[in-house]
Short mmCIF file of C-alpha atoms and ligand atoms in Angstrom, two decimals:
data_model
loop_
_atom_site.label_atom_id
_atom_site.label_comp_id
_atom_site.label_asym_id
_atom_site.label_seq_id
_atom_site.Cartn_x
_atom_site.Cartn_y
_atom_site.Cartn_z
CA MET A 1 -53.06 119.42 67.19
CA THR A 2 -50.03 118.11 68.32
CA ARG A 3 -47.62 119.68 70.65
CA GLU A 4 -45.36 121.08 68.07
CA GLN A 5 -47.86 122.47 66.12
CA SER A 6 -48.59 126.34 66.67
CA THR A 7 -50.72 128.23 64.59
CA ASP A 8 -49.04 131.59 66.14
CA VAL A 9 -48.20 132.58 62.63
CA GLY A 10 -46.91 135.68 63.14
CA GLY A 11 -45.00 134.67 66.70
CA HIS A 12 -46.47 137.52 68.63
CA ALA A 13 -46.92 134.73 71.46
CA ALA A 14 -43.18 133.79 71.52
CA ASN A 15 -41.76 134.94 75.37
CA THR A 16 -45.65 136.13 76.22
CA ARG A 17 -46.98 134.35 79.51
CA VAL A 18 -50.43 134.95 80.31
CA ALA A 19 -52.05 134.19 84.23
CA ILE A 20 -55.26 132.25 83.95
CA VAL A 21 -57.46 132.72 87.04
CA GLY A 22 -59.59 129.96 87.64
CA GLY A 23 -59.33 126.16 86.08
CA GLY A 24 -62.59 125.48 85.23
CA PRO A 25 -63.58 124.65 81.73
CA ALA A 26 -63.13 127.88 80.27
CA GLY A 27 -59.47 128.46 82.14
CA SER A 28 -58.47 124.96 81.36
CA LEU A 29 -59.64 125.20 77.98
CA LEU A 30 -58.12 128.27 77.11
CA ALA A 31 -54.76 127.24 78.72
CA LEU A 32 -54.54 124.69 76.54
CA ALA A 33 -55.48 126.71 73.50
CA LEU A 34 -52.66 129.31 73.93
CA ALA A 35 -50.25 126.84 74.69
CA GLN A 36 -51.09 124.99 71.27
CA ARG A 37 -50.53 128.72 70.21
CA GLY A 38 -46.94 129.19 71.48
CA TYR A 39 -48.19 131.03 74.86
CA GLY A 40 -46.38 130.77 78.44
CA VAL A 41 -49.40 129.70 80.91
CA ASP A 42 -49.55 129.92 84.46
CA LEU A 43 -53.09 128.82 85.64
CA TYR A 44 -54.35 129.45 89.06
CA GLU A 45 -56.93 127.34 90.86
CA ARG A 46 -58.03 127.88 94.04
CA ARG A 47 -59.02 124.04 94.38
CA SER A 48 -56.95 121.23 94.50
CA ASP A 49 -56.10 119.50 91.40
CA PRO A 50 -59.00 117.60 90.44
CA ARG A 51 -57.25 114.56 88.18
CA GLY A 52 -56.81 111.62 89.85
CA GLN A 53 -59.62 112.23 92.57
CA ILE A 54 -62.97 110.93 92.50
CA ALA A 55 -66.18 112.97 92.05
CA ASP A 56 -67.78 113.12 95.12
CA ARG A 57 -71.26 111.73 94.17
CA GLY A 58 -73.59 113.96 93.83
CA LYS A 59 -71.41 116.76 92.90
CA SER A 60 -70.33 115.65 89.46
CA ILE A 61 -72.47 118.02 87.41
CA ASN A 62 -73.35 116.26 84.23
CA LEU A 63 -73.69 119.35 81.14
CA GLY A 64 -75.50 119.28 77.76
CA LEU A 65 -72.58 119.73 75.03
CA SER A 66 -73.31 121.12 71.96
CA LYS A 67 -72.49 122.68 68.69
CA ARG A 68 -70.71 126.09 70.47
CA GLY A 69 -68.71 123.92 72.88
CA MET A 70 -68.08 121.39 70.23
CA GLN A 71 -66.30 123.92 68.23
CA ALA A 72 -64.10 124.95 70.71
CA LEU A 73 -63.30 121.38 71.49
CA GLN A 74 -62.31 120.88 68.14
CA MET A 75 -60.36 124.02 67.81
CA VAL A 76 -58.28 122.28 70.71
CA GLY A 77 -58.06 118.72 69.05
CA LEU A 78 -60.28 116.76 71.65
CA LEU A 79 -63.53 116.97 70.36
CA ASP A 80 -63.53 113.18 69.42
CA ARG A 81 -62.26 111.95 72.61
CA VAL A 82 -65.00 113.98 74.54
CA LEU A 83 -67.57 112.42 72.49
CA ARG A 84 -66.45 109.12 72.67
CA ARG A 85 -67.15 109.78 76.82
CA ALA A 86 -70.25 111.45 76.41
CA VAL A 87 -73.92 110.15 75.71
CA THR A 88 -75.49 111.01 72.97
CA MET A 89 -79.14 112.75 73.94
CA ARG A 90 -81.83 112.74 70.87
CA GLY A 91 -84.02 114.69 72.98
CA ARG A 92 -85.91 115.40 75.98
CA ILE A 93 -88.40 113.37 77.51
CA ILE A 94 -91.10 114.90 79.21
CA HIS A 95 -92.44 113.11 82.36
CA ALA A 96 -96.13 113.98 83.37
CA MET A 97 -97.77 113.65 86.64
CA ASP A 98 -99.38 110.30 85.70
CA GLY A 99 -96.36 108.62 84.67
CA THR A 100 -96.23 109.08 81.02
CA GLY A 101 -93.31 110.18 79.25
CA ARG A 102 -93.37 111.98 76.09
CA PHE A 103 -90.30 112.45 73.84
CA GLN A 104 -89.54 115.45 71.99
CA PRO A 105 -86.62 115.23 69.32
CA TYR A 106 -83.93 118.20 69.76
CA GLY A 107 -83.61 118.54 65.88
CA LYS A 108 -84.63 117.19 62.76
CA ASP A 109 -82.19 114.51 62.14
CA SER A 110 -79.28 112.87 64.13
CA ALA A 111 -76.61 115.56 63.45
CA GLU A 112 -79.06 117.82 65.60
CA VAL A 113 -78.51 115.87 68.90
CA LEU A 114 -76.73 117.18 72.34
CA HIS A 115 -74.07 115.03 74.10
CA SER A 116 -74.16 114.46 77.93
CA VAL A 117 -70.90 114.91 79.46
CA ASP A 118 -69.35 114.51 82.92
CA ARG A 119 -68.39 118.36 83.87
CA ASN A 120 -65.30 116.92 86.15
CA GLU A 121 -64.23 114.49 83.74
CA LEU A 122 -64.01 117.02 81.02
CA ASN A 123 -62.11 119.45 82.91
CA CYS A 124 -60.05 116.67 84.22
CA THR A 125 -59.24 116.13 80.30
CA LEU A 126 -58.67 119.79 79.36
CA LEU A 127 -56.01 120.01 82.29
CA GLU A 128 -54.32 117.02 81.54
CA GLU A 129 -53.76 118.31 78.35
CA ALA A 130 -52.90 121.76 79.03
CA GLY A 131 -50.51 120.28 81.42
CA ARG A 132 -48.27 118.11 79.16
CA TYR A 133 -46.93 121.64 77.58
CA PRO A 134 -43.67 122.30 79.61
CA SER A 135 -44.98 126.15 78.67
CA VAL A 136 -47.75 125.48 80.88
CA LYS A 137 -47.91 125.66 85.05
CA LEU A 138 -50.75 124.55 87.12
CA HIS A 139 -50.63 126.25 90.47
CA PHE A 140 -53.80 124.52 92.44
CA GLU A 141 -54.87 125.51 95.74
CA HIS A 142 -53.87 129.35 94.70
CA GLN A 143 -56.79 131.57 95.63
CA LEU A 144 -56.92 134.96 94.13
CA VAL A 145 -57.41 137.61 97.11
CA ARG A 146 -56.53 140.92 95.85
CA VAL A 147 -55.66 142.43 92.72
CA ASP A 148 -53.18 145.80 92.24
CA LYS A 149 -54.33 147.37 88.79
CA GLN A 150 -51.90 149.78 89.11
CA SER A 151 -48.90 147.77 89.66
CA ARG A 152 -50.36 144.69 87.78
CA GLU A 153 -50.22 142.48 90.66
CA LEU A 154 -52.04 139.78 91.72
CA GLU A 155 -52.07 138.25 95.32
CA PHE A 156 -53.23 134.68 96.03
CA ASN A 157 -53.38 132.95 98.92
CA VAL A 158 -51.52 129.73 99.34
CA SER A 159 -52.21 127.40 102.19
CA GLY A 160 -52.30 130.48 104.43
CA GLN A 161 -49.48 132.80 103.26
CA ASN A 162 -50.03 135.14 100.54
CA ILE A 163 -47.96 135.51 97.26
CA LYS A 164 -47.76 138.25 94.71
CA VAL A 165 -46.85 137.70 90.98
CA ARG A 166 -47.03 140.33 88.25
CA PRO A 167 -48.14 138.97 85.29
CA GLN A 168 -47.78 140.27 81.50
CA TRP A 169 -51.41 139.72 80.67
CA VAL A 170 -54.16 137.93 82.82
CA ILE A 171 -57.39 135.62 82.10
CA ALA A 172 -60.35 136.25 84.33
CA ALA A 173 -62.22 132.51 84.40
CA ASP A 174 -62.94 132.32 88.03
CA GLY A 175 -66.59 131.92 87.21
CA ALA A 176 -70.02 133.43 88.43
CA PHE A 177 -68.34 135.06 91.74
CA SER A 178 -65.15 136.56 89.99
CA THR A 179 -62.76 137.94 92.69
CA MET A 180 -60.90 139.24 89.48
CA ARG A 181 -63.84 140.79 87.77
CA ARG A 182 -64.76 142.71 91.33
CA GLU A 183 -61.17 143.96 92.25
CA LEU A 184 -60.87 144.88 88.32
CA GLN A 185 -63.81 147.08 88.37
CA HIS A 186 -63.13 148.33 92.17
CA GLY A 187 -63.25 152.52 91.51
CA GLU A 188 -64.17 152.32 87.80
CA ARG A 189 -67.68 153.04 85.51
CA ALA A 190 -68.66 149.32 85.19
CA ASP A 191 -72.05 147.98 85.15
CA TYR A 192 -72.48 144.36 87.01
CA HIS A 193 -75.82 143.16 87.48
CA GLN A 194 -76.83 139.76 89.48
CA GLU A 195 -79.65 138.02 90.34
CA PHE A 196 -80.55 134.90 91.75
CA HIS A 197 -83.37 132.22 91.04
CA GLU A 198 -86.01 131.73 93.43
CA TRP A 199 -84.91 127.85 93.05
CA GLY A 200 -81.97 126.15 94.28
CA TYR A 201 -80.39 122.75 92.71
CA MET A 202 -79.58 119.70 94.60
CA GLU A 203 -77.97 116.80 92.41
CA LEU A 204 -79.15 113.19 92.95
CA THR A 205 -78.14 109.96 91.24
CA LEU A 206 -80.40 107.10 89.80
CA ASP A 207 -78.10 104.56 89.71
CA ALA A 208 -78.12 102.18 87.11
CA ALA A 209 -80.06 98.91 87.41
CA ALA A 210 -78.02 95.60 88.30
CA GLY A 211 -76.02 94.88 84.94
CA GLY A 212 -75.46 98.55 84.31
CA THR A 213 -78.64 98.91 82.31
CA SER A 214 -80.36 102.69 82.41
CA LYS A 215 -83.87 102.39 84.71
CA VAL A 216 -85.02 105.10 82.26
CA GLU A 217 -84.59 105.64 78.36
CA LEU A 218 -80.60 106.10 78.50
CA ARG A 219 -80.45 108.47 75.24
CA ALA A 220 -82.19 111.39 76.33
CA LEU A 221 -82.42 114.39 78.97
CA HIS A 222 -85.36 113.61 81.32
CA VAL A 223 -87.64 116.71 82.55
CA TRP A 224 -90.35 116.34 85.08
CA PRO A 225 -91.50 119.98 84.74
CA ARG A 226 -93.99 121.18 87.56
CA ARG A 227 -95.02 124.86 87.83
CA HIS A 228 -94.11 124.52 91.10
CA CYS A 229 -90.64 122.76 90.78
CA MET A 230 -88.39 120.39 88.27
CA ILE A 231 -86.38 117.42 87.94
CA VAL A 232 -83.58 117.46 84.99
CA SER A 233 -81.79 114.13 84.23
CA HIS A 234 -78.27 113.65 82.21
CA PRO A 235 -77.47 110.56 80.96
CA ASN A 236 -73.84 108.51 82.37
CA LEU A 237 -71.98 106.21 80.29
CA SER A 238 -72.57 103.95 83.20
CA GLY A 239 -76.24 103.56 82.89
CA SER A 240 -76.75 106.16 85.82
CA HIS A 241 -78.36 109.53 85.47
CA THR A 242 -77.52 112.69 87.39
CA LEU A 243 -80.65 114.27 88.31
CA THR A 244 -80.67 118.10 89.18
CA LEU A 245 -84.12 118.54 91.50
CA LEU A 246 -85.19 122.69 90.90
CA LEU A 247 -87.12 123.58 93.90
CA PRO A 248 -87.86 126.86 96.02
CA PHE A 249 -85.46 127.53 98.86
CA HIS A 250 -88.43 128.73 100.65
CA GLY A 251 -92.11 128.67 101.64
CA GLU A 252 -94.36 125.79 100.96
CA ASP A 253 -92.79 122.74 99.39
CA SER A 254 -89.22 123.86 99.11
CA PHE A 255 -85.97 123.01 100.60
CA ALA A 256 -86.89 124.55 103.74
CA THR A 257 -89.85 122.28 104.05
CA MET A 258 -87.71 119.15 102.98
CA ARG A 259 -85.36 118.36 106.01
CA THR A 260 -86.84 115.32 107.48
CA PRO A 261 -87.31 111.60 105.34
CA ALA A 262 -90.82 111.98 105.85
CA GLU A 263 -91.06 115.58 104.29
CA ILE A 264 -88.78 114.34 101.42
CA GLU A 265 -91.27 111.59 100.94
CA THR A 266 -94.39 113.73 101.16
CA LEU A 267 -92.64 116.10 98.40
CA PHE A 268 -91.47 113.47 96.04
CA THR A 269 -95.13 112.09 96.39
CA LYS A 270 -96.82 114.99 95.75
CA TYR A 271 -94.42 115.85 92.67
CA PHE A 272 -92.80 112.90 91.51
CA PRO A 273 -94.17 109.91 92.33
CA ASP A 274 -92.81 107.64 89.61
CA LEU A 275 -89.35 108.19 91.12
CA ILE A 276 -90.35 106.94 94.08
CA PRO A 277 -89.30 103.15 93.21
CA LEU A 278 -86.38 104.41 91.12
CA LEU A 279 -84.32 106.12 93.95
CA PRO A 280 -84.51 103.33 96.61
CA ASP A 281 -81.78 105.92 98.66
CA LEU A 282 -83.63 109.08 97.70
CA VAL A 283 -84.04 110.11 101.57
CA GLU A 284 -80.37 109.13 102.13
CA GLN A 285 -79.12 111.01 99.17
CA CYS A 286 -81.32 114.49 99.83
CA MET A 287 -80.11 114.52 103.65
CA LYS A 288 -76.75 114.21 102.57
CA HIS A 289 -76.46 117.05 100.12
CA SER A 290 -77.63 121.05 100.40
CA PRO A 291 -78.92 123.04 97.61
CA ALA A 292 -76.84 125.61 95.82
CA GLY A 293 -78.03 128.86 94.17
CA MET A 294 -78.56 129.60 90.50
CA VAL A 295 -77.22 133.20 89.85
CA SER A 296 -77.45 134.98 86.66
CA THR A 297 -74.98 138.15 85.91
CA ARG A 298 -74.21 140.50 83.01
CA THR A 299 -71.58 143.33 83.12
CA ALA A 300 -69.38 145.74 81.52
CA PRO A 301 -66.64 146.29 80.55
CA TRP A 302 -65.04 142.94 79.83
CA ALA A 303 -61.38 144.21 79.16
CA PHE A 304 -59.04 146.34 80.74
CA ALA A 305 -56.58 147.88 78.88
CA ASP A 306 -54.34 145.47 77.35
CA TRP A 307 -54.14 143.75 80.78
CA ALA A 308 -56.84 141.69 81.70
CA VAL A 309 -59.90 140.27 80.13
CA LEU A 310 -63.00 138.37 80.96
CA VAL A 311 -64.29 135.09 79.86
CA GLY A 312 -67.02 132.87 80.63
CA ASP A 313 -69.32 133.14 83.87
CA ALA A 314 -67.13 135.55 85.18
CA CYS A 315 -68.84 137.82 82.49
CA HIS A 316 -71.79 136.16 82.05
CA ALA A 317 -73.56 133.48 84.51
CA VAL A 318 -76.98 132.25 83.03
CA TYR A 319 -79.69 129.98 84.59
CA PRO A 320 -79.00 126.42 83.56
CA PHE A 321 -82.35 126.04 81.87
CA TYR A 322 -80.97 126.52 78.08
CA GLY A 323 -78.15 124.65 78.68
CA GLN A 324 -75.59 127.30 77.46
CA GLY A 325 -73.32 128.23 80.15
CA MET A 326 -70.38 126.46 79.34
CA ASN A 327 -70.69 126.31 75.67
CA ALA A 328 -71.26 130.05 75.79
CA ALA A 329 -68.28 130.08 77.95
CA PHE A 330 -66.08 127.83 75.18
CA GLU A 331 -67.50 130.06 72.50
CA ASP A 332 -65.71 133.01 74.37
CA CYS A 333 -62.79 130.92 74.35
CA SER A 334 -62.82 130.34 70.42
CA VAL A 335 -63.75 134.18 69.98
CA LEU A 336 -60.63 135.60 72.07
CA VAL A 337 -58.18 133.23 70.50
CA ARG A 338 -59.19 134.19 67.41
CA GLU A 339 -58.81 137.81 67.89
CA LEU A 340 -55.42 137.54 69.54
CA ASN A 341 -54.35 135.49 66.61
CA ASP A 342 -56.02 138.13 64.34
CA CYS A 343 -54.71 141.09 66.19
CA LYS A 344 -51.01 140.03 66.22
CA GLY A 345 -49.85 140.69 69.70
CA ASP A 346 -52.06 144.07 69.72
CA ARG A 347 -54.05 142.90 72.88
CA GLU A 348 -56.22 145.82 73.39
CA THR A 349 -57.58 145.67 70.15
CA ALA A 350 -58.14 142.16 70.37
CA PHE A 351 -59.76 142.45 73.89
CA ARG A 352 -62.43 145.31 72.62
CA ARG A 353 -62.78 143.11 69.15
CA TYR A 354 -63.89 140.07 71.46
CA GLU A 355 -66.22 142.16 74.06
CA LEU A 356 -67.95 143.54 70.98
CA ALA A 357 -68.47 140.16 69.60
CA ARG A 358 -69.73 138.51 72.34
CA ARG A 359 -71.17 140.93 74.97
CA ALA A 360 -74.64 141.69 72.98
CA HIS A 361 -75.12 137.94 72.23
CA THR A 362 -74.43 136.99 75.89
CA ASP A 363 -76.73 139.38 77.10
CA VAL A 364 -79.36 137.87 74.67
CA LEU A 365 -78.69 134.50 75.93
CA CYS A 366 -79.43 135.68 79.59
CA ASP A 367 -82.89 136.68 78.74
CA LEU A 368 -83.34 133.71 76.56
CA THR A 369 -82.30 131.56 79.65
CA LYS A 370 -85.30 132.74 81.96
CA ALA A 371 -87.49 132.47 78.97
CA ALA A 372 -86.68 128.75 78.80
CA CYS A 373 -87.65 128.43 82.90
CA VAL A 374 -90.80 129.74 81.85
CA GLU A 375 -91.47 127.48 79.10
CA LEU A 376 -90.28 124.37 81.03
CA ARG A 377 -92.33 125.53 84.04
CA GLN A 378 -95.85 126.49 82.11
CA LYS A 379 -95.89 125.63 78.42
CA VAL A 380 -93.72 122.19 77.93
CA ARG A 381 -97.26 120.03 78.41
CA SER A 382 -99.65 122.46 76.48
CA PRO A 383 -101.30 120.90 73.22
CA TRP A 384 -101.09 124.59 71.84
CA PHE A 385 -97.42 124.55 72.47
CA LEU A 386 -96.16 121.19 71.52
CA ALA A 387 -98.38 121.95 67.97
CA ARG A 388 -96.30 124.49 67.48
CA LYS A 389 -92.81 122.82 68.02
CA ARG A 390 -93.81 120.16 65.56
CA LEU A 391 -94.81 122.96 63.02
CA ASP A 392 -91.57 124.62 63.31
CA LEU A 393 -89.96 121.35 62.92
CA ALA A 394 -92.09 120.44 59.77
CA ILE A 395 -91.15 123.39 58.21
CA HIS A 396 -87.46 123.08 59.28
CA ARG A 397 -87.24 119.91 57.45
CA LEU A 398 -89.20 121.44 54.34
CA LEU A 399 -87.04 124.14 54.21
CA PRO A 400 -83.79 123.92 56.39
CA GLN A 401 -82.01 126.61 54.69
CA ALA A 402 -84.85 129.25 54.79
CA TRP A 403 -86.23 128.27 58.48
CA THR A 404 -84.83 127.21 61.43
CA PRO A 405 -86.44 126.92 65.04
CA LEU A 406 -85.08 128.89 67.90
CA TYR A 407 -83.64 126.05 70.00
CA THR A 408 -81.96 124.52 66.87
CA MET A 409 -80.05 128.24 66.46
CA VAL A 410 -78.82 128.08 70.11
CA ALA A 411 -77.78 124.42 70.14
CA HIS A 412 -77.07 123.37 67.31
CA THR A 413 -75.46 125.93 64.96
CA THR A 414 -73.01 129.10 65.98
CA ILE A 415 -75.37 131.80 64.72
CA PRO A 416 -74.55 134.61 67.45
CA TYR A 417 -77.55 134.45 69.76
CA ALA A 418 -79.21 137.83 69.35
CA GLU A 419 -79.37 136.69 65.46
CA ALA A 420 -81.08 134.02 66.17
CA LEU A 421 -83.55 135.43 68.41
CA ALA A 422 -83.82 138.40 65.67
CA ARG A 423 -84.61 135.63 63.23
CA SER A 424 -87.00 133.54 64.99
CA ARG A 425 -89.01 136.88 65.93
CA ARG A 426 -88.97 137.52 61.62
CA GLN A 427 -90.44 133.56 61.62
CA GLU A 428 -92.93 134.04 64.22
CA ARG A 429 -94.08 137.17 62.22
CA ILE A 430 -94.41 134.66 58.89
CA LEU A 431 -95.95 132.51 60.89
CA LEU A 432 -98.76 134.71 62.36
CA CYS A 433 -99.16 136.90 59.09
CA SER A 434 -99.89 133.36 57.60
CA SER A 435 -102.31 131.94 60.01
CA VAL A 436 -104.47 135.35 59.59
CA VAL A 437 -104.32 135.31 55.54
CA LEU A 438 -105.20 131.49 56.08
CA ALA A 439 -108.05 132.43 58.43
CA LEU A 440 -108.84 135.11 55.85
CA LEU A 441 -109.15 133.07 53.13
CA THR A 442 -111.21 130.37 54.92
CA VAL A 443 -113.93 132.62 56.21
CA GLY A 444 -113.98 134.22 52.65
CA ALA A 445 -114.34 130.80 51.15
CA SER A 446 -116.86 129.71 53.47
CA LEU A 447 -119.01 133.12 53.14
CA PHE A 448 -118.48 133.06 49.40
CA TYR A 449 -120.14 129.45 49.66
CA ALA A 450 -122.63 130.40 52.11
CA LEU A 451 -124.38 133.12 49.96
CA GLY A 452 -123.56 131.31 46.62
CA ARG A 453 -126.25 128.93 47.77
C1 FAD B 501 -76.86 122.62 87.76
C2 FAD B 501 -76.29 123.35 86.56
C3 FAD B 501 -76.36 122.89 85.42
C4 FAD B 501 -75.54 123.24 84.21
N1 FAD B 501 -76.14 122.64 83.18
C5 FAD B 501 -75.29 123.32 82.08
C6 FAD B 501 -75.27 122.74 80.60
O1 FAD B 501 -76.18 121.56 80.34
N2 FAD B 501 -74.75 122.56 79.74
C7 FAD B 501 -73.98 123.82 79.54
O2 FAD B 501 -73.36 124.52 78.96
N3 FAD B 501 -73.68 124.84 80.84
C8 FAD B 501 -74.67 124.16 82.06
N4 FAD B 501 -74.19 124.75 83.20
C9 FAD B 501 -73.41 126.14 83.32
C10 FAD B 501 -71.73 125.69 83.03
O3 FAD B 501 -71.52 124.77 84.67
C11 FAD B 501 -71.12 126.64 83.27
O4 FAD B 501 -71.40 128.06 82.46
C12 FAD B 501 -69.69 126.84 83.45
O5 FAD B 501 -68.91 125.72 84.36
C13 FAD B 501 -68.69 127.93 83.52
O6 FAD B 501 -67.39 127.87 83.25
P1 FAD B 501 -66.45 128.73 83.73
O7 FAD B 501 -64.97 128.23 83.54
O8 FAD B 501 -66.64 130.21 83.13
O9 FAD B 501 -66.78 129.08 85.20
P2 FAD B 501 -66.70 127.98 86.58
O10 FAD B 501 -66.97 126.52 86.02
O11 FAD B 501 -67.38 128.63 87.65
O12 FAD B 501 -65.11 127.67 86.60
C14 FAD B 501 -64.34 128.63 87.61
C15 FAD B 501 -63.69 128.23 88.39
O13 FAD B 501 -62.68 129.14 89.15
C16 FAD B 501 -61.96 128.89 90.32
N5 FAD B 501 -62.26 129.92 90.90
C17 FAD B 501 -62.89 130.78 91.44
N6 FAD B 501 -62.32 131.84 92.49
C18 FAD B 501 -61.01 131.53 92.21
C19 FAD B 501 -60.01 132.73 93.23
N7 FAD B 501 -60.38 133.62 93.85
N8 FAD B 501 -58.70 131.89 92.65
C20 FAD B 501 -58.43 130.91 91.81
N9 FAD B 501 -59.20 130.21 91.27
C21 FAD B 501 -60.94 130.46 91.50
C22 FAD B 501 -63.37 127.56 90.94
O14 FAD B 501 -62.90 126.84 91.46
C23 FAD B 501 -63.65 127.11 89.47
O15 FAD B 501 -62.56 126.18 89.06
C24 FAD B 501 -74.69 124.41 84.24
C25 FAD B 501 -74.79 124.99 85.59
C26 FAD B 501 -75.72 124.31 86.67
C27 FAD B 501 -75.30 125.26 87.87
#
């Protein structure tokens, strides 16, 4: 979509300025989408402008982009550009303790793949495109500190000074620890639930070999799953991989016991011996970074009259085990933009419809991510689990319209999460009943044959 094209058919966006708090993936995508539809946008981000800055090594999280996120990028006309800078992941390679790797495809064909994207680069692309619109003002180093709901005022800390603004309406895209959410819910009958995972995570880099070739298969996600801890790796275009070490914060074999070079080497020798030769600067990297926590939140309501609405991690942070956090945040953006368009200026109705369309599904996603963690820790190497996965994919290939594995529905379609789960449970029941019938028939046939003799 070009800057001249606006899909705001009703013209309700004209003369409307929205404040977006948070310039992460959701905030910057919305700034662009709304500018394209004729809105004026003030985006406030507490950090400095990331454009033109070289990402600090170890902080450049790579994310798996899937269908829901791709659809939102398509909406703002950036999908092709983002995909050109992404690495396609055809499946995941599960690395066992003995150093062997087993490939598990993500889907039935080359369309059912994930794309590894650099979070900083994606964020910068979105900010850059949004910033091209004269109607968009990007305010970096503006940290929201207070909200006055009565006078509809936002207060920001800017280089030690507090400034107040009174926007017509606000989108809160300020992440899992959203100040906007906290301030809006203060004194309201609101629900908020927050859980921290016992594991923390640390980003490490597996550099490319000389000549830019990858030291492990490039076009795949790599997982070193252990009951006690895990490493997940996303590929980069440069041939390097961003490894995420997931480890308990405390107790035996934890970040707390991984502080000296000897402790780091002992832990990697015990759990990830095949990675040691590939990471010559392992100790240096581990000593340089500190682990971060993983939080899962759910909350209600998401909207406050016709003035404020929450999107992305601000209303539903999830653990990263399903690779859906950003994808779900982007899907929020698509739905919010659609509802604002359909409701033609009636923001209160648009917000209500948006929350109704999303909240039940992101609550289910929250549960799915917890189940995915158990799957990765305990089941992913079990022969029964692998056979079940293969059977699921085989039936999907045979009957693509009638049968779709849960992972496929979550990652490669936009079927709402709760519907995907309900459909998958129906399939489970069909499979169970078919197995029982098959077992009974086999027993019956054996008895008939035995008695007949
Ligand atoms: C280890 C890890 C791996 C992940 N992998 C994946 C993956 O593979 N696929 C996937 O889809 N998702 C993944 N995610 C999740 C994904 O990163 C998040 O869901 C996504 O970043 C949410 O985007 P957001 O814009 O809602 O929030 P955020 O990315 O948190 O952005 C919020 C922004 O608001 C700003 N801000 C915060 N407070 C204030 C304030 N008071 N004033 C002004 N600005 C403020 C912040 O600086 C930030 O820029 C992963 C997450 C982690 C931790």
